[in-house]
Structures are given as structure tokens and as C-alpha cells.
């Protein structure tokens, strides 16, 4: 089955700096890559996703890039703010109706 | 607005007890999932269901079973709870065609 690896496990940045979280996957059939944010004590929520026919997607301060050849995708957060502090999970899926494979999570701390 | 609810936020059970965790979604989603979340291990899939009375094993099904008698309800059953099943349990339902997973608030289960 699919194997998703996520790095780093913890990340601290100064407010206003950028943060980058990287994931790799093993199954070339995976074609959907969502990112979830989980604030302390809350449920994971989708923040951005990308499909395999697109190389990059942006939503305000958040962007995701995908390199299908290398089988890796990354989350980029610019101009970080304290409210960005949370655990971020990447995931990969072959498609609708199939299971999702999650990375182990990155705990991001933004220092004011 | 999609709503996914879980029957309990916190649950304490004794070793050997039979435990039922219930999840209900109100958006007529066909696919539903049960995950357990442990520090450093991310979200691991226990079981998922793509239709009423249909189920598929995830990555860690041992010691668990599921029931989906109605479309909106997906139950996770621990036949004989053990201490290594102490964890946070998250239910999710999947929106088609966006592939967005909506998570419940989680049940923190402690087995003594």
C-alpha cells in the first residue's frame, strides 16, 4: 500500500517568516493530496489540496506544490502568524472512494 | 455546513469491556472512516465504509469491528477493550466530488 512520510515533525518559526513542510509518497497511482490543520483540542480541517494534474496551488498565504516525478509535495505558509500554530497533516489518496494515507504530522509553532 | 458528530468526547472503560463508538453525519455522504490518532503516528485508518452494510479494513483493523446499518451512522466496536487501545478516535465522512474529509470532534478513549 501507499506510504506517506512527512518532515519535519516539529517546526518553530518567528512570526512573519515562512514555513515549509514536506511529504513524500510511494504509490505513483496517488492523485489527490490534501493538507489538514489541527489546532489543539480540535478536529482536523482541510486547508488546501492539490490534484496530480496541477503542479502548484495557492490560497492567500498558503501554497502547495507537487512534483509527481519525485513523488513529493510541500506546504508553504508565508508571513506566518501565531494563529498558524497547529499540527499539520499531509495525505495521499488514489481517488474517490479509496482510503487516505496520512503523514505523521508536523507541529508548527509560530513565535510572536 | 457539514456536521459530523461523535457520541462521546471522553470515555473511560475497563479491560475486557465491549465498547461502542458512534459517528453520525448529516450530509448523505456515502464514504465514512474511522481513524485512531496517537502522538508521532499521525492518523491511522482502522476501517472505512463506502455504503450501507459495506466495510473495508484499513491499516490497523485488529481488535476492532464496525457496523453501518444506516447511511448516516458508522459505529466502531471494540469487542474486548485492551489498554493498548487507549487513544483518540476520529470519525470522518467524505464529500463527493471534492474528496474533502469532514472530521468529527473525536473521542478520547482510556482503557484501564
Coordinates of N, CA, C and O in Angstrom, one line a residue, chain A residues 1 3 5 9 11 25 35 52 58 61-62 69 78 85 89 98 103 108 110:
Chain A
X1 N 0.8 -1.2 0.0 CA 0.0 0.0 0.0 C 0.8 1.3 0.0 O 2.1 1.2 0.0
X3 N 2.7 4.7 1.2 CA 3.5 5.1 2.4 C 3.7 6.6 2.3 O 4.4 7.0 1.3
X5 N 5.5 9.9 4.0 CA 6.4 10.3 5.0 C 6.4 11.8 5.1 O 6.3 12.5 4.0
X9 N 9.1 16.8 12.0 CA 8.0 16.5 12.9 C 7.6 17.7 13.8 O 6.5 17.9 14.2
X11 N 8.5 22.2 14.0 CA 9.0 23.3 13.3 C 8.6 24.6 14.1 O 7.5 24.8 14.4
X25 N 5.5 10.4 -1.1 CA 4.6 9.3 -1.2 C 5.3 8.2 -2.1 O 6.2 8.5 -2.8
X35 N -4.0 18.7 2.5 CA -3.4 19.1 3.8 C -4.4 19.5 4.8 O -5.4 20.3 4.5
X52 N -3.2 15.6 -9.1 CA -2.0 15.3 -9.8 C -1.8 16.0 -11.2 O -0.8 15.9 -11.7
X58 N -2.4 27.9 -4.9 CA -2.2 28.9 -3.9 C -3.5 29.4 -3.4 O -4.5 29.5 -4.1
X61 N -2.1 33.1 1.9 CA -0.7 32.8 2.4 C -0.3 31.4 2.3 O 0.9 31.0 2.7
X62 N -1.1 30.5 1.8 CA -0.8 29.1 1.8 C -0.7 28.6 0.4 O -1.5 29.0 -0.5
X69 N 7.1 13.5 -10.5 CA 8.3 12.6 -10.9 C 9.0 12.2 -9.6 O 9.4 11.0 -9.5
X78 N 3.4 31.5 4.1 CA 4.2 32.7 4.1 C 3.6 33.7 5.2 O 2.5 33.5 5.6
X85 N -0.1 28.4 14.4 CA 0.4 27.3 15.2 C -0.6 26.2 15.3 O -1.8 26.4 15.7
X89 N -1.1 17.9 8.8 CA -1.0 16.6 8.3 C -1.1 16.6 6.8 O -2.0 17.3 6.2
X98 N -11.6 5.7 -2.2 CA -10.4 5.0 -1.7 C -9.9 5.6 -0.4 O -10.3 6.7 0.0
X103 N 0.4 11.4 6.6 CA 1.7 11.5 7.2 C 1.6 11.6 8.7 O 0.5 11.7 9.3
X108 N 3.7 22.8 14.2 CA 4.3 24.2 13.9 C 4.0 25.1 15.0 O 2.8 25.3 15.4
X110 N 4.6 29.2 15.9 CA 4.9 30.5 15.4 C 5.2 31.4 16.6 O 4.3 31.6 17.4

